[in-house]
Amino acid sequence: MMTTNNNAETPASEDAAVLAGAAKVETGKSLITLEGLTKVFETEEVETHALSNIHLNIRQGEWVAIVGPSGSGKSTLLAVLGLLDTTTRGTYLLDGKSVLDLSASDRALVRNRHIGFIFQSFNLIGDLTVFENVELPLTYRGMPAAERKQRVEKALDKVGMAHRARHMPGQLSGGQQQRVAVARAVAGDPLILLADEPTGNLDSKNGEAVMQLLSELHKAGATICMVTHDPAHARVATRTVSLFDGRVVQDEQRR
Amino acid sequence: METFLQNVRYAVRSLRKSPGFTLMAVLALALGIGANSAVFSVVNGVLLKPPPFAQPERLVHLWGNYAKANIKDIVVSVPEYRDYLTMPRAFSSLAAFDASNVTLTGGDAPERLQMTLSTASLFPTLGVAPVLGRGFTEEEETLGRDKVLVLTHKTWRTRFAQDPGVLGRELRLDGDTYTVVGVLPPGVEYPADTDLYAPLAPTQERASAVSRGYRFLSVVGRLKPGLTLEAAQADMDRLGREMETLYEEYYKGYGWTISVKSLEDEVVGRVRGTLWLLLGAVGFVLLVACSSVANLLLARATARQREVSIRAALGAGRGQLVAQFLAESLVLAAAGGGLGLLLAIWGTDALVAMVGDGLPRAAAVGLDVSSVLFTAGLSVLTGIGFGLVPALQASRVDLSSTMREGSRGTEGGKAGRLRAGLVVGQVAFALVLLVGAGLFLRSFQALTHVEAGFVPEGVLTGRLALPATSYAKPEDQRAFQQELLRRVQALPGVESAGVTNLLPLGGKTNISFDVEGRTRAAGEMWPAVESRFASADYLRTLKVRLRDGRMLQETDGPDAAWAVVINQTFADLYWPKGDALGQRVKLHQSDAQWTTVVGIVDDLREWGLDTPARPTAYYSALQVPLTHIYLAVRVKAGEPESLRTAIESEVRALDGNLPLFKVTSMVRLVDESIVSRRLTALLMGLFAGTALLLAALGISGVIGYSVAQRTREMGIRMALGAAKSDVLVLVLRQGVKLAALGVGLGLVLSLVLARLLSTMLYGVTAYDPWTFAGVAALLSAVALGATWLPAHRATRVDPIIALKAE
């Protein structure tokens, strides 16, 4: 059982180790806590505030849609949540542990074990089969081959792509590729799914199918944080956080 | 292990999807690794593999020296060998031998074999035991009991099909019947090219005290356990002084010493420097190849930044990313190594064939387990070597780029500098190799332009060895020689023919002599002269220019006053006033007479093209008849080889039991005398050419890649009014800058390394400004050419398309 207290004295790597070995948190508990998060891009003459003093709490089981116009900081926020980017100031607790000061290898460990990514452009590796793409994060985890196989098959089954396991990404439609990407994201049983415009590269039919898939995952207990431009898709989420100029301007809880 | 195999599997798949890149990388590596493996095989066979002797490091060769006359490495006489046996305390055993040619008869045609006459102690000294039968006994070192043979393994294999019943078989050699008593283990052929061994049984005259100056034996010894070469040398120095005291007439005042040299140095010493140099040079080729592949990998890594970002986003640690990239490098290196091994098999054979007789232990050279292990090890090291930097570079990713739609890899400043640095390195290494190749080429050119003193074109040569059994008397030898020349000269197509005891470039026969009317001061050396015994037409056949007096004539026969023709160096040294003609000299040979100088000829390079002429005398072969004959025949026109069959049949008609062997053209003999220099120049040229090509591709690749990256910038520049020539200059400047840095670095490296070559060069200094300047100019021109293509491509950028491309 994880506690939600952040102990600032605990070394970063120990935090990561605890996170890496963590069990599922209790439903409704705080999963992500951002306090005063600020990200500034500095050039010689100009300071650009990509994120300004963000306070955000995401609980286990929530489906948060992050919306806002282009340049509002949506994707930067998602990159920070996914430990793909760093911040200038503030705190970020993931499952109660501070993750901003972790080393690069500990951040990789946290990403691998606790975060599932779904990208707008699918980001499947063209040289690997569908099976291998889904298997990839599990391989990095050092999971035994038999267990990997079981997990991959289960994940592909969940998104209805088991019959395409031996295909290469290039042989699939965009919608199918995104379903494979979803399978890859959930195969490792992460604490949270981070989706960046998951339907942005899909036609409406395929987009709806992916949204349906995310709904099913959410109903099954997944916590999702999704960046989207589409108000209709944002409405499917249980909560909508609106950004403008790097600030949270609205936080709407629907149910 | 599972992860490694999975990485390898992915790597293979990924490389198959980029056949162009893979082919380039594998070919570059195959060239680098293959060339290294081939040269290593030669180095391994000649220098590294232990010779087939027990504790070979304890084996030494003993040479006499007259330091004051600057005469070194003299063979020894029987009395001297006996002194060595009784006096020194350094050796557990000593052995003496003399290599000679014998004629085997009894088969379809007479054959010439190389027989080494050795003391019974030779095999125990070398530490070899026959695999079949026995060696010799001391009792067999006496005339009459010496007709027993020990065969080399090669002779047993090639002539007797390894028949175990060969013991007791009889062979007719030079008319005598010998019985086979033993067979040696494989690889034991010392001295080189020996076919069979017989006991050394000197005649009473040769063994007597009067023959102390008749030197014909080589001596090898085995140092006592724990004794150093220096201690043995001190022992022999003592012996030298004792000999001076005991035999003043022979040694006192001449600076007599006996040198103890490692047998290994004696056998391979002359090629050691060259072989290590070639291995070093070929190592540079590998460095250039690795830089090329590293450059390709860096470009590929840039193009794969997105894939790397995805992997990292999914949780791959840096180590895992590096491992994935290294797996690709290792797969490339393994493929390059495999192909390189095939190249090495061909290359090793080609190398050995090119050097021919010039390479000691050539039989031991081949692609064996150690060569394969070397190739495998080199492949792994190479894979890590060229893969690590790109892998580390590639694993340093911008993770947030995964979030950006359609973001493509662009080269960061560090990767760009790395690629530029690699190209600078390639150019520098290529320049070092080109300077080396240039210096060796100029050495070789200088040698081929040496005034040899004779005209080798159009001359066929061959050897004959008259057996003592059928040609014991001088009259018989003289008659054979005259009849041989009469028959050969009568052949259609023959312009002239002659015989001698040693052809030019063939070696030394230093014999001391007296000058009439001159007495030696106390302690003064006897003068010594290169002595050739030649027929009347020999020098004419070689087109040697007569400077004064006359050539030898048919009338300089046994009953006439003895006559000698000397070279200019001889005349200048002993008769600097120009009054050599008519002077008389007498060789220190038992049957020699006072001999009148009748002519002076141009200097011939008797020791080799790279060795200045020494005082040389040409005596009449009718007055000192020959048993070991070199025949030289000049054709009127056409290839000298065309006369081979006709000459062979004349020899057969004259004596059916006498083979004419080592038949070859004089031109070929000249070529063979400089084969190692030719090979060094050729290989260095080949290595330098490969490096130059790889460097040119490297520059072209880096500039081409940079142009592709800057397409938009070019578009903007052109939209703002830049002319095509502006763009051309912009790109060319980038290439020229890299080349200039490479050339500068290469020149500095070359100045440091050229010093190592100074002892291997001829007729050119290690810092030859023409070579350095020429090479720098060549490399700069090639670099400019390599930049031209991408620069030209840059000028064809359509501003509208370029600006829309983003």
Coordinates of N, CA, C and O in Angstrom, one line a residue, chain A residues 123-203:
Chain A
N123 N 3.2 6.4 -33.1 CA 4.6 6.1 -32.7 C 4.9 4.6 -32.5 O 5.5 4.2 -31.6
L124 N 4.4 3.8 -33.5 CA 4.8 2.4 -33.5 C 6.1 2.4 -34.2 O 6.4 3.2 -35.1
I125 N 7.0 1.4 -33.9 CA 8.3 1.3 -34.6 C 8.1 0.4 -35.8 O 7.7 -0.8 -35.7
G126 N 8.4 1.0 -36.9 CA 8.1 0.3 -38.2 C 8.8 -1.0 -38.4 O 8.3 -1.8 -39.2
D127 N 9.9 -1.1 -37.8 CA 10.7 -2.4 -38.0 C 10.2 -3.5 -37.2 O 10.7 -4.7 -37.4
L128 N 9.3 -3.3 -36.2 CA 8.9 -4.3 -35.3 C 7.5 -4.7 -35.7 O 6.7 -3.9 -36.2
T129 N 7.1 -6.0 -35.5 CA 5.8 -6.5 -35.7 C 4.9 -5.9 -34.6 O 5.3 -5.3 -33.6
V130 N 3.6 -6.0 -34.9 CA 2.6 -5.6 -33.9 C 2.9 -6.2 -32.5 O 2.9 -5.5 -31.5
F131 N 3.1 -7.5 -32.5 CA 3.4 -8.2 -31.3 C 4.6 -7.6 -30.6 O 4.6 -7.3 -29.4
E132 N 5.7 -7.4 -31.4 CA 7.0 -6.9 -30.8 C 6.8 -5.4 -30.3 O 7.4 -5.1 -29.3
N133 N 6.0 -4.6 -31.0 CA 5.7 -3.3 -30.5 C 5.1 -3.3 -29.2 O 5.5 -2.5 -28.3
V134 N 4.1 -4.1 -29.0 CA 3.4 -4.2 -27.7 C 4.3 -4.8 -26.6 O 4.3 -4.4 -25.5
E135 N 5.2 -5.7 -27.1 CA 6.1 -6.3 -26.1 C 7.2 -5.4 -25.6 O 7.8 -5.6 -24.6
L136 N 7.5 -4.4 -26.5 CA 8.7 -3.6 -26.2 C 8.9 -3.1 -24.8 O 9.9 -3.3 -24.2
P137 N 7.9 -2.4 -24.2 CA 8.1 -1.9 -22.9 C 8.2 -3.0 -21.8 O 8.9 -2.8 -20.8
L138 N 7.6 -4.1 -22.1 CA 7.8 -5.3 -21.2 C 9.2 -5.8 -21.3 O 9.8 -6.3 -20.3
T139 N 9.7 -5.8 -22.5 CA 11.1 -6.3 -22.7 C 12.1 -5.4 -21.8 O 13.0 -5.9 -21.2
Y140 N 11.8 -4.0 -21.9 CA 12.7 -3.1 -21.2 C 12.6 -3.4 -19.7 O 13.4 -3.0 -18.9
R141 N 11.4 -3.9 -19.3 CA 11.2 -4.1 -17.9 C 11.9 -5.4 -17.4 O 12.0 -5.6 -16.2
G142 N 12.4 -6.2 -18.4 CA 13.1 -7.4 -18.0 C 12.2 -8.5 -17.6 O 12.6 -9.5 -16.9
M143 N 11.0 -8.5 -18.1 CA 10.0 -9.5 -17.8 C 10.3 -10.8 -18.6 O 10.7 -10.7 -19.7
P144 N 10.1 -12.0 -17.9 CA 10.4 -13.2 -18.6 C 9.5 -13.4 -19.9 O 8.4 -12.9 -19.9
A145 N 10.0 -14.1 -20.9 CA 9.4 -14.2 -22.2 C 8.0 -14.7 -22.1 O 7.0 -14.2 -22.7
A146 N 7.7 -15.7 -21.2 CA 6.4 -16.4 -21.2 C 5.4 -15.4 -20.6 O 4.3 -15.3 -21.2
E147 N 5.8 -14.6 -19.6 CA 4.9 -13.6 -19.1 C 4.6 -12.5 -20.1 O 3.4 -12.0 -20.2
R148 N 5.6 -12.1 -20.8 CA 5.4 -11.1 -21.8 C 4.4 -11.5 -22.8 O 3.5 -10.8 -23.2
K149 N 4.6 -12.8 -23.3 CA 3.7 -13.3 -24.3 C 2.3 -13.3 -23.8 O 1.4 -12.8 -24.6
Q150 N 2.1 -13.7 -22.6 CA 0.7 -13.7 -22.0 C 0.1 -12.3 -22.0 O -1.0 -12.1 -22.4
R151 N 0.9 -11.4 -21.5 CA 0.4 -10.0 -21.4 C 0.1 -9.4 -22.7 O -0.9 -8.7 -22.9
V152 N 1.0 -9.6 -23.7 CA 0.8 -9.0 -25.0 C -0.4 -9.6 -25.7 O -1.2 -8.8 -26.2
E153 N -0.6 -10.9 -25.6 CA -1.8 -11.5 -26.2 C -3.1 -11.0 -25.5 O -4.1 -10.7 -26.2
K154 N -3.0 -10.8 -24.2 CA -4.2 -10.3 -23.5 C -4.5 -8.8 -24.0 O -5.6 -8.5 -24.2
A155 N -3.4 -8.0 -24.1 CA -3.6 -6.6 -24.4 C -4.1 -6.5 -25.9 O -5.0 -5.7 -26.1
L156 N -3.6 -7.3 -26.8 CA -4.0 -7.2 -28.2 C -5.5 -7.7 -28.3 O -6.3 -7.2 -29.1
D157 N -5.8 -8.7 -27.5 CA -7.1 -9.2 -27.4 C -8.1 -8.1 -27.0 O -9.2 -8.0 -27.5
K158 N -7.7 -7.4 -26.0 CA -8.5 -6.3 -25.4 C -8.8 -5.3 -26.4 O -9.9 -4.7 -26.4
V159 N -7.9 -5.0 -27.4 CA -8.1 -3.9 -28.4 C -8.6 -4.5 -29.7 O -8.7 -3.9 -30.7
G160 N -8.8 -5.9 -29.7 CA -9.3 -6.5 -30.9 C -8.2 -6.6 -32.0 O -8.6 -6.6 -33.2
M161 N -7.0 -6.7 -31.7 CA -6.0 -6.8 -32.7 C -5.1 -8.1 -32.6 O -4.0 -8.2 -33.2
A162 N -5.6 -9.0 -31.9 CA -4.8 -10.3 -31.7 C -4.6 -11.0 -33.0 O -3.5 -11.5 -33.2
H163 N -5.5 -10.8 -34.0 CA -5.3 -11.5 -35.3 C -4.3 -10.8 -36.1 O -3.9 -11.4 -37.2
R164 N -3.8 -9.7 -35.7 CA -2.8 -8.9 -36.5 C -1.4 -8.9 -35.9 O -0.6 -8.1 -36.2
A165 N -1.2 -9.8 -34.9 CA 0.0 -9.8 -34.1 C 1.3 -9.9 -34.9 O 2.3 -9.3 -34.6
R166 N 1.2 -10.6 -36.0 CA 2.4 -10.8 -36.8 C 2.6 -9.8 -37.9 O 3.6 -9.9 -38.7
H167 N 1.7 -8.9 -38.0 CA 1.8 -7.9 -39.1 C 2.7 -6.8 -38.7 O 3.0 -6.6 -37.5
M168 N 3.2 -6.1 -39.7 CA 4.0 -4.9 -39.5 C 3.1 -3.7 -39.4 O 2.1 -3.7 -40.1
P169 N 3.5 -2.6 -38.7 CA 2.6 -1.5 -38.6 C 2.2 -0.9 -39.9 O 1.1 -0.5 -40.1
G170 N 3.2 -0.9 -40.9 CA 2.9 -0.4 -42.2 C 1.7 -1.1 -42.9 O 1.2 -0.6 -43.9
Q171 N 1.4 -2.3 -42.4 CA 0.3 -3.1 -43.1 C -1.0 -2.8 -42.5 O -2.0 -3.4 -42.9
L172 N -1.1 -1.9 -41.5 CA -2.3 -1.6 -40.8 C -2.9 -0.2 -41.1 O -2.1 0.7 -41.5
S173 N -4.2 -0.1 -41.0 CA -4.8 1.3 -41.1 C -4.4 2.1 -39.9 O -4.0 1.6 -38.9
G174 N -4.7 3.5 -40.0 CA -4.4 4.3 -38.9 C -5.1 3.9 -37.6 O -4.5 3.9 -36.5
G175 N -6.4 3.6 -37.8 CA -7.2 3.2 -36.6 C -6.6 2.0 -36.0 O -6.5 1.9 -34.7
Q176 N -6.2 1.0 -36.8 CA -5.7 -0.2 -36.3 C -4.3 0.1 -35.6 O -4.1 -0.5 -34.5
Q177 N -3.5 0.9 -36.2 CA -2.3 1.3 -35.5 C -2.5 1.9 -34.2 O -1.8 1.6 -33.2
Q178 N -3.5 2.8 -34.1 CA -3.8 3.4 -32.8 C -4.3 2.4 -31.8 O -3.9 2.5 -30.6
R179 N -5.0 1.4 -32.2 CA -5.5 0.4 -31.3 C -4.2 -0.4 -30.8 O -4.2 -0.8 -29.6
V180 N -3.3 -0.7 -31.7 CA -2.1 -1.4 -31.2 C -1.3 -0.5 -30.2 O -0.8 -1.0 -29.2
A181 N -1.3 0.8 -30.5 CA -0.6 1.7 -29.6 C -1.3 1.7 -28.2 O -0.6 1.8 -27.1
V182 N -2.6 1.6 -28.2 CA -3.4 1.5 -26.9 C -3.0 0.2 -26.2 O -2.7 0.2 -25.0
A183 N -2.9 -0.9 -27.0 CA -2.5 -2.2 -26.4 C -1.1 -2.1 -25.8 O -0.9 -2.6 -24.7
R184 N -0.2 -1.4 -26.5 CA 1.1 -1.2 -26.0 C 1.1 -0.4 -24.7 O 1.8 -0.7 -23.7
A185 N 0.2 0.6 -24.6 CA 0.1 1.4 -23.4 C -0.4 0.7 -22.2 O 0.0 0.9 -21.1
V186 N -1.4 -0.2 -22.4 CA -2.0 -0.9 -21.3 C -1.3 -2.2 -20.9 O -1.6 -2.8 -19.9
A187 N -0.5 -2.8 -21.8 CA 0.1 -4.1 -21.6 C 0.9 -4.1 -20.3 O 0.9 -5.2 -19.6
G188 N 1.5 -3.0 -19.9 CA 2.3 -3.0 -18.7 C 1.6 -2.7 -17.5 O 2.1 -2.6 -16.4
D189 N 0.2 -2.6 -17.6 CA -0.6 -2.3 -16.5 C -0.2 -1.1 -15.7 O 0.1 -1.1 -14.5
P190 N -0.2 0.1 -16.4 CA 0.3 1.3 -15.8 C -0.6 1.9 -14.8 O -1.8 1.6 -14.8
L191 N -0.1 2.9 -14.0 CA -1.0 3.6 -13.1 C -1.9 4.6 -13.9 O -3.0 4.8 -13.5
I192 N -1.3 5.1 -14.9 CA -2.1 6.1 -15.7 C -1.8 6.0 -17.2 O -0.7 5.7 -17.5
L193 N -2.8 6.3 -18.0 CA -2.6 6.4 -19.4 C -2.6 7.8 -19.8 O -3.5 8.6 -19.5
L194 N -1.5 8.2 -20.5 CA -1.4 9.6 -21.0 C -1.7 9.6 -22.5 O -0.9 8.9 -23.3
A195 N -2.7 10.2 -23.0 CA -3.0 10.2 -24.4 C -2.9 11.6 -25.0 O -3.6 12.5 -24.5
D196 N -2.1 11.7 -26.1 CA -1.9 13.0 -26.7 C -2.7 13.1 -28.0 O -2.2 12.5 -29.0
E197 N -3.8 13.7 -28.1 CA -4.6 13.8 -29.3 C -4.8 12.4 -29.9 O -4.4 12.2 -31.1
P198 N -5.3 11.5 -29.2 CA -5.3 10.1 -29.7 C -6.1 9.9 -31.0 O -5.9 8.9 -31.7
T199 N -7.0 10.8 -31.3 CA -7.8 10.7 -32.5 C -7.4 11.7 -33.6 O -8.0 11.7 -34.6
G200 N -6.3 12.5 -33.3 CA -5.9 13.6 -34.1 C -5.6 13.1 -35.6 O -5.7 13.9 -36.5
N201 N -5.1 11.9 -35.7 CA -4.6 11.5 -37.0 C -5.6 10.5 -37.6 O -5.2 9.8 -38.6
L202 N -6.8 10.4 -37.1 CA -7.8 9.4 -37.5 C -9.0 10.1 -38.1 O -9.4 11.2 -37.8
D203 N -9.6 9.3 -39.0 CA -10.9 9.8 -39.5 C -12.0 9.6 -38.4 O -11.7 9.0 -37.4

